[in-house]
C-alpha cells in the first residue's frame, strides 16, 4: 500500500479550502490561560494603549494650540495631519494583521515602539507643515504596528475563557491615558517647552514599550485547539470577505464611528456656540474620558453574559441619544450627559471588533480579518470631524451634520442587530506549530 506523506504546515494551514472547508487539526492538551495566568499580557497591552494614545490622541488638542502659536499655522492645516496620519495608518492594518497571524507578535510591538519613539523625537524638530505631516504619520504608524489589531488578535486567541473581559481590561488603557497622563503634558510644556516634551515622550515610548514587546509579548502562550473550541479555528480572510456578516459589521462600524468621531471632534465648539464656557466644555471632555474607561469594562462584562451584538447595539443607541440631546435640547446640563453617552459609545468599537471577529470568523486568520475591518472603519471614520467642520462652514450651524450623525448611529445600531447569531462554529484548522530553534518567529 502506498505510504501517505504528512502535509507540510503551509499546506495544513490551507486545509481543504478549495471545497470551502478547513482541515481539522489534532487536539492539543494544554489548557487556555486564566486571567490570573495571563495578566502580564493584559498589563502589557494596557501599557501600550496608555502611552500611545495619551500622546497621539488625547494630547492632540494641546499640541495643536502650541503649533498654532509657534508657527501661525491654521487649525485646519494642523488637524489635517492628525486625520491623514490616522487614515494612512489604518490602511496599513490589513498587512499588519497578516504579519500578526504568521509571526510572533513581539516583532510588531518592538518595531512599533521604535518607530513611534523616533517619530515623536523627529516631531519635536519640525519647522514646516510637511515636517508635521510626515513625522506625525510616522509616529502614528508606530502605534498602529503595536495597537488595536495585533493586541486584539492576540488576546482573542489566548484567552478562550473570559475573552471579553481580558480585551476590555486591556483597552481601558486608552481612556486611562487621557485621565492620568494627558493632563501632565501641559505642565511639562510650561516647564521645558513643547519640543522637549515631545522628545521626552518619544524616549519614554521607546524606553518602556520596547522592553514590553521584547519580554511580555515574546512569551505569548499558544492557544489550545480542542474539539469544539476556538483556539486555532476559523475562516481564512478570503472566506470571511465572502460572508455577509463581515460586510454588515463593517457597515455598522463605519457608520457609527464616522458619526462619533465627528461629534467628539466638535463637541466643545458646539457647546461654546451655546454659551457653555471652555472650562465647562473641558469638564465634559473629562467626563467623556471617564465613561470611556468605564464603558470598556461594562461592555466587556455584558459581552460575557449576553450575545455581544446586543450591548454593541445599545452602545451606538446611547451615542444617538447623546446627539439628540445636543440637537433638540441644547441646555448646558445636557453637555455632561451627552459627553458621558458619547464616551460609552466610543468605547464599544475597539472592544467588540475582536470579540465579534472571533465569534463569527474564528481566530485562525483573525489578525488579517481585524486588519481589514479596522482599515475600512477608521480610514472612513477619520473624516467625520472634517465633514462636520465643512458642513458647519457652509450652513453656519452644527444642526445639519449632527442630525446626519444621529441617523448614522441609528443605522449602525440596526446593522449590528441584523448580524444575527453565528449560524455555525468556524470549522477548525490547525494552529501553526511552534517554531523550531533557529527558525524565525
XYZ file of C-alpha atoms in Angstrom:
441
model
C 0.000 0.000 0.000
C 1.331 3.407 -0.880
C 2.583 5.393 2.086
C 0.956 8.796 2.557
C 3.189 11.691 3.415
C 2.138 14.201 6.062
C 1.335 17.576 4.559
C 3.608 20.499 5.301
C 2.488 23.160 7.806
C 1.787 25.525 4.928
C -0.496 23.004 3.249
C -2.119 22.162 6.572
C -2.896 25.826 7.056
C -4.772 25.878 3.765
C -6.767 22.774 4.621
C -9.444 21.867 2.127
C -10.079 25.467 1.116
C -10.777 24.507 -2.465
C -14.017 22.885 -1.287
C -14.810 25.719 1.104
C -13.754 23.716 4.147
C -10.811 23.760 6.502
C -8.993 20.672 7.722
C -9.371 19.598 11.340
C -6.268 19.524 13.493
C -5.375 17.050 16.224
C -6.384 18.280 19.646
C -3.877 19.833 21.960
C -3.793 19.021 25.608
C -2.699 22.288 27.161
C -5.380 24.437 28.737
C -6.119 28.054 27.972
C -4.578 30.531 30.429
C -6.794 32.168 33.006
C -6.910 35.915 33.590
C -4.531 35.485 36.516
C -2.048 33.476 34.478
C -2.268 35.864 31.545
C -2.111 39.129 33.492
C 1.347 40.143 32.110
C -0.107 40.076 28.596
C -3.121 42.167 29.654
C -0.871 44.619 31.536
C 1.483 44.939 28.571
C -1.443 45.635 26.234
C -2.845 48.201 28.685
C 0.529 49.981 28.800
C 0.706 50.250 25.006
C -2.731 51.865 24.834
C -1.989 54.078 27.850
C 1.219 55.625 26.497
C 0.429 55.557 22.790
C -2.969 57.210 22.845
C -2.245 59.645 25.675
C 0.368 61.214 23.410
C -1.086 60.690 19.941
C -4.791 61.155 20.639
C -5.680 62.810 23.934
C -2.893 65.428 23.694
C -3.557 66.397 20.071
C -5.516 69.499 21.024
C -2.776 70.602 23.413
C -0.086 70.432 20.750
C -2.417 71.992 18.169
C -2.562 75.155 20.247
C 1.223 75.143 20.719
C 1.918 74.827 16.994
C -0.679 77.449 16.136
C 1.059 79.913 18.450
C 4.591 78.955 17.433
C 4.176 78.920 13.652
C 0.906 80.734 12.951
C -0.493 77.695 11.133
C -4.254 77.342 10.781
C -6.124 74.818 12.863
C -7.400 73.064 9.772
C -3.874 72.636 8.490
C -2.691 71.145 11.785
C -5.752 68.944 12.276
C -5.245 67.636 8.754
C -2.031 65.994 9.917
C -3.942 64.137 12.628
C -6.560 62.918 10.143
C -4.027 61.948 7.486
C -1.823 60.115 9.973
C -4.769 58.136 11.301
C -6.145 57.320 7.856
C -2.831 56.211 6.325
C -2.017 54.106 9.390
C -5.453 52.473 9.226
C -4.808 51.495 5.607
C -1.712 49.596 6.766
C -3.644 47.397 9.203
C -4.513 44.571 6.741
C -0.793 43.941 6.244
C -0.162 44.316 9.984
C -2.890 41.771 10.687
C -1.369 39.249 8.285
C 2.011 39.629 9.984
C 0.362 39.145 13.384
C -1.194 35.889 12.130
C 2.007 34.461 10.681
C 4.790 35.537 13.051
C 5.400 36.235 16.699
C 3.688 39.493 17.595
C 6.671 40.695 19.652
C 8.373 41.802 16.451
C 5.475 44.137 15.676
C 5.450 45.529 19.219
C 9.171 46.260 19.413
C 9.290 47.633 15.865
C 6.234 49.778 16.504
C 7.662 51.163 19.753
C 10.886 52.109 17.972
C 9.000 53.702 15.071
C 6.673 55.660 17.351
C 9.545 56.868 19.536
C 11.636 58.023 16.578
C 8.577 59.735 15.075
C 7.921 61.688 18.277
C 11.563 62.771 18.586
C 11.507 63.976 14.968
C 8.162 65.695 15.640
C 9.970 67.802 18.222
C 12.186 69.208 15.434
C 9.508 70.347 12.957
C 9.799 73.692 11.204
C 7.367 73.356 8.273
C 3.903 71.853 7.739
C 5.253 68.956 5.691
C 7.535 68.105 8.608
C 4.423 67.849 10.799
C 2.553 65.629 8.346
C 5.497 63.297 7.827
C 6.612 62.889 11.441
C 3.126 62.608 12.942
C 2.209 59.943 10.389
C 5.420 58.065 11.236
C 4.655 58.201 14.962
C 1.041 57.101 14.484
C 2.116 54.276 12.194
C 4.381 53.107 15.006
C 1.440 52.969 17.394
C -0.665 51.156 14.793
C 2.021 48.459 14.496
C 1.532 47.798 18.222
C -2.103 48.691 18.728
C -5.641 47.508 18.114
C -5.146 44.781 15.519
C -2.129 42.884 16.946
C -3.360 43.193 20.516
C -6.971 42.354 19.691
C -5.997 39.270 17.678
C -3.514 38.090 20.315
C -5.883 38.455 23.256
C -8.732 36.786 21.364
C -6.526 33.785 20.568
C -5.009 33.380 24.018
C -7.998 33.933 26.299
C -10.602 31.381 25.323
C -12.254 31.858 28.718
C -13.109 35.416 29.873
C -12.012 36.646 26.455
C -14.282 39.702 26.533
C -13.095 40.769 29.993
C -9.427 40.383 29.048
C -9.933 42.559 25.957
C -11.973 45.101 27.929
C -9.377 45.478 30.694
C -6.554 45.935 28.190
C -8.483 48.597 26.285
C -9.133 50.688 29.415
C -5.595 51.921 28.895
C -6.955 54.098 26.078
C -9.084 56.270 28.340
C -6.745 55.992 31.315
C -4.042 57.770 29.346
C -6.376 60.716 28.845
C -7.280 60.807 32.540
C -3.876 60.242 34.121
C -1.132 61.186 31.657
C -2.502 63.762 29.212
C -3.176 66.348 31.992
C 0.539 66.250 32.858
C 1.596 67.254 29.354
C 0.637 70.968 29.723
C 2.660 71.107 32.923
C 5.683 69.655 31.175
C 5.239 72.066 28.261
C 5.115 75.001 30.690
C 8.358 73.788 32.236
C 10.540 72.713 29.292
C 8.544 73.682 26.179
C 6.683 71.581 23.615
C 9.795 70.438 21.765
C 11.430 68.843 24.797
C 8.053 67.449 25.853
C 7.739 65.567 22.572
C 11.352 64.399 22.765
C 10.810 63.075 26.298
C 7.594 61.364 25.158
C 9.476 59.639 22.332
C 12.241 58.434 24.620
C 9.647 57.263 27.158
C 7.801 55.287 24.475
C 10.984 53.518 23.422
C 12.248 53.001 26.962
C 9.002 51.402 28.181
C 7.360 49.757 25.186
C 10.391 48.120 23.559
C 11.042 46.045 26.731
C 7.321 45.230 26.919
C 7.393 43.857 23.387
C 10.695 42.036 23.831
C 9.655 40.295 27.069
C 5.895 40.072 27.628
C 4.847 39.534 24.016
C 7.759 37.233 23.215
C 6.276 34.658 25.598
C 2.693 34.736 24.348
C 1.187 31.322 25.166
C -0.181 29.233 22.320
C -3.961 28.940 22.377
C -5.199 25.356 22.612
C -7.119 23.708 19.813
C -9.788 21.376 21.128
C -12.797 19.704 19.624
C -15.326 22.481 19.971
C -13.143 25.403 20.967
C -11.971 28.395 19.011
C -8.256 28.398 19.767
C -6.891 27.928 16.241
C -10.124 27.539 14.327
C -11.883 29.731 11.836
C -12.115 31.034 8.319
C -9.436 32.444 6.083
C -9.559 36.130 5.199
C -10.891 35.309 1.738
C -13.681 33.187 3.204
C -14.565 35.885 5.755
C -14.777 38.500 2.994
C -17.330 36.283 1.284
C -19.617 36.194 4.339
C -22.438 38.711 4.598
C -21.841 39.134 8.341
C -18.445 40.692 7.610
C -19.899 43.437 5.457
C -22.843 44.110 7.770
C -20.418 44.504 10.678
C -18.167 46.735 8.561
C -21.148 48.917 7.661
C -22.135 49.192 11.321
C -18.627 50.130 12.446
C -18.154 52.678 9.639
C -21.481 54.470 10.065
C -21.358 54.657 13.860
C -17.695 55.642 14.167
C -17.896 58.249 11.404
C -20.623 59.892 13.469
C -18.849 59.504 16.817
C -15.567 60.915 15.523
C -17.407 63.947 14.159
C -19.322 64.576 17.384
C -16.229 64.060 19.519
C -14.135 66.486 17.481
C -16.753 69.256 17.575
C -18.429 68.874 20.964
C -16.513 71.708 22.666
C -17.046 74.196 19.766
C -20.730 73.197 19.669
C -21.079 73.881 23.385
C -19.194 77.180 23.043
C -21.726 78.287 20.419
C -24.443 77.543 23.001
C -22.769 79.749 25.608
C -21.028 76.980 27.562
C -17.656 78.149 28.860
C -14.434 76.452 27.851
C -13.962 75.296 31.449
C -17.320 73.535 31.431
C -16.550 72.174 27.981
C -13.281 70.743 29.298
C -15.217 69.129 32.147
C -17.494 67.477 29.593
C -14.461 66.047 27.814
C -13.123 64.725 31.132
C -16.462 63.002 31.763
C -16.237 61.523 28.280
C -12.815 60.040 29.122
C -14.080 58.573 32.418
C -17.094 56.990 30.729
C -14.784 55.692 28.008
C -12.854 53.690 30.623
C -15.946 52.519 32.482
C -17.690 51.628 29.238
C -14.998 49.211 28.132
C -15.246 47.207 31.348
C -19.042 47.370 31.398
C -19.463 46.238 27.812
C -16.848 43.516 28.245
C -18.766 42.077 31.194
C -22.053 42.304 29.287
C -20.491 40.545 26.302
C -19.737 37.568 28.559
C -23.366 37.280 29.635
C -25.269 38.313 26.502
C -24.887 37.920 22.786
C -22.252 40.599 22.033
C -24.368 42.251 19.326
C -26.899 43.400 21.933
C -24.587 45.557 24.118
C -22.890 46.957 20.995
C -26.271 47.993 19.570
C -27.117 49.621 22.918
C -23.796 51.499 22.873
C -24.483 53.004 19.457
C -28.057 53.817 20.523
C -26.641 55.728 23.513
C -24.490 57.695 21.085
C -27.622 58.561 19.142
C -29.342 59.725 22.338
C -26.336 61.926 23.089
C -26.549 63.627 19.697
C -30.321 64.019 20.004
C -29.880 65.758 23.375
C -27.371 68.167 21.868
C -29.547 68.996 18.852
C -33.057 69.050 20.299
C -32.458 70.163 23.905
C -29.155 72.023 23.875
C -29.336 73.096 27.538
C -25.953 73.290 29.326
C -26.768 70.320 31.564
C -27.138 68.119 28.504
C -23.451 68.635 27.731
C -22.396 66.385 30.599
C -24.952 63.677 29.909
C -24.139 63.741 26.196
C -20.407 63.571 26.861
C -20.925 60.518 29.053
C -23.029 58.763 26.418
C -20.548 59.623 23.642
C -17.713 58.204 25.748
C -19.659 54.992 26.285
C -20.414 54.665 22.572
C -16.808 55.378 21.602
C -15.569 52.714 23.998
C -17.541 49.963 22.305
C -15.974 49.527 18.863
C -12.416 48.615 19.841
C -13.750 46.157 22.435
C -16.299 44.465 20.207
C -14.286 44.253 16.976
C -12.050 41.406 18.252
C -14.915 39.813 20.218
C -17.291 39.708 17.250
C -14.451 38.884 14.875
C -13.560 35.783 16.898
C -17.230 34.864 17.298
C -18.185 34.978 13.614
C -14.898 34.160 11.893
C -12.775 32.268 14.440
C -9.166 33.044 15.336
C -7.111 31.298 12.657
C -6.800 34.423 10.466
C -8.217 36.901 12.977
C -5.330 39.348 12.619
C -5.875 39.704 8.865
C -9.653 39.928 9.295
C -9.403 42.576 12.023
C -6.866 44.437 9.905
C -9.353 44.796 7.049
C -12.201 45.703 9.423
C -10.024 48.321 11.117
C -8.835 49.760 7.807
C -12.362 50.062 6.438
C -13.675 51.546 9.698
C -11.090 54.156 10.531
C -9.956 55.213 7.074
C -13.537 56.424 6.603
C -14.369 57.401 10.198
C -11.338 59.686 10.446
C -13.109 62.040 8.023
C -16.071 62.587 10.376
C -14.584 65.658 12.018
C -13.559 67.227 8.701
C -17.019 66.668 7.186
C -18.704 68.184 10.245
C -16.443 71.227 10.003
C -17.132 71.637 6.291
C -20.903 71.445 6.785
C -20.643 73.939 9.627
C -18.716 76.363 7.402
C -21.396 76.036 4.711
C -24.510 76.237 6.909
C -23.239 78.192 9.917
C -24.694 75.619 12.330
C -23.943 72.147 13.647
C -27.576 71.101 13.323
C -27.185 69.625 9.833
C -24.082 67.468 10.493
C -25.332 66.390 13.931
C -28.686 65.292 12.507
C -26.784 63.281 9.896
C -24.682 61.735 12.665
C -27.843 60.841 14.580
C -29.144 58.965 11.532
C -25.824 57.146 11.072
C -25.811 55.986 14.697
C -29.328 54.600 14.309
C -28.215 52.777 11.149
C -25.156 51.406 12.944
C -27.252 50.072 15.825
C -29.717 48.374 13.474
C -26.943 46.818 11.370
C -25.362 45.302 14.472
C -28.671 43.671 15.369
C -29.031 42.406 11.790
C -25.898 40.258 12.063
C -27.891 37.646 13.990
C -26.405 34.698 15.812
C -23.449 32.822 14.428
C -25.036 30.160 12.249
C -22.388 27.517 12.806
C -18.999 27.314 14.518
C -15.943 28.024 12.390
C -14.513 24.775 11.050
C -11.233 24.024 12.748
C -7.826 24.489 11.271
C -4.513 23.713 12.847
C -2.635 26.313 14.763
C 0.814 26.689 13.202
C 3.397 24.682 15.170
C 5.812 26.469 17.465
C 8.956 27.483 15.562
C 11.960 25.222 15.929
C 15.144 26.663 17.482
C 16.933 28.816 14.978
C 13.859 29.462 12.852
C 12.259 32.891 12.635
C 9.310 33.537 14.932
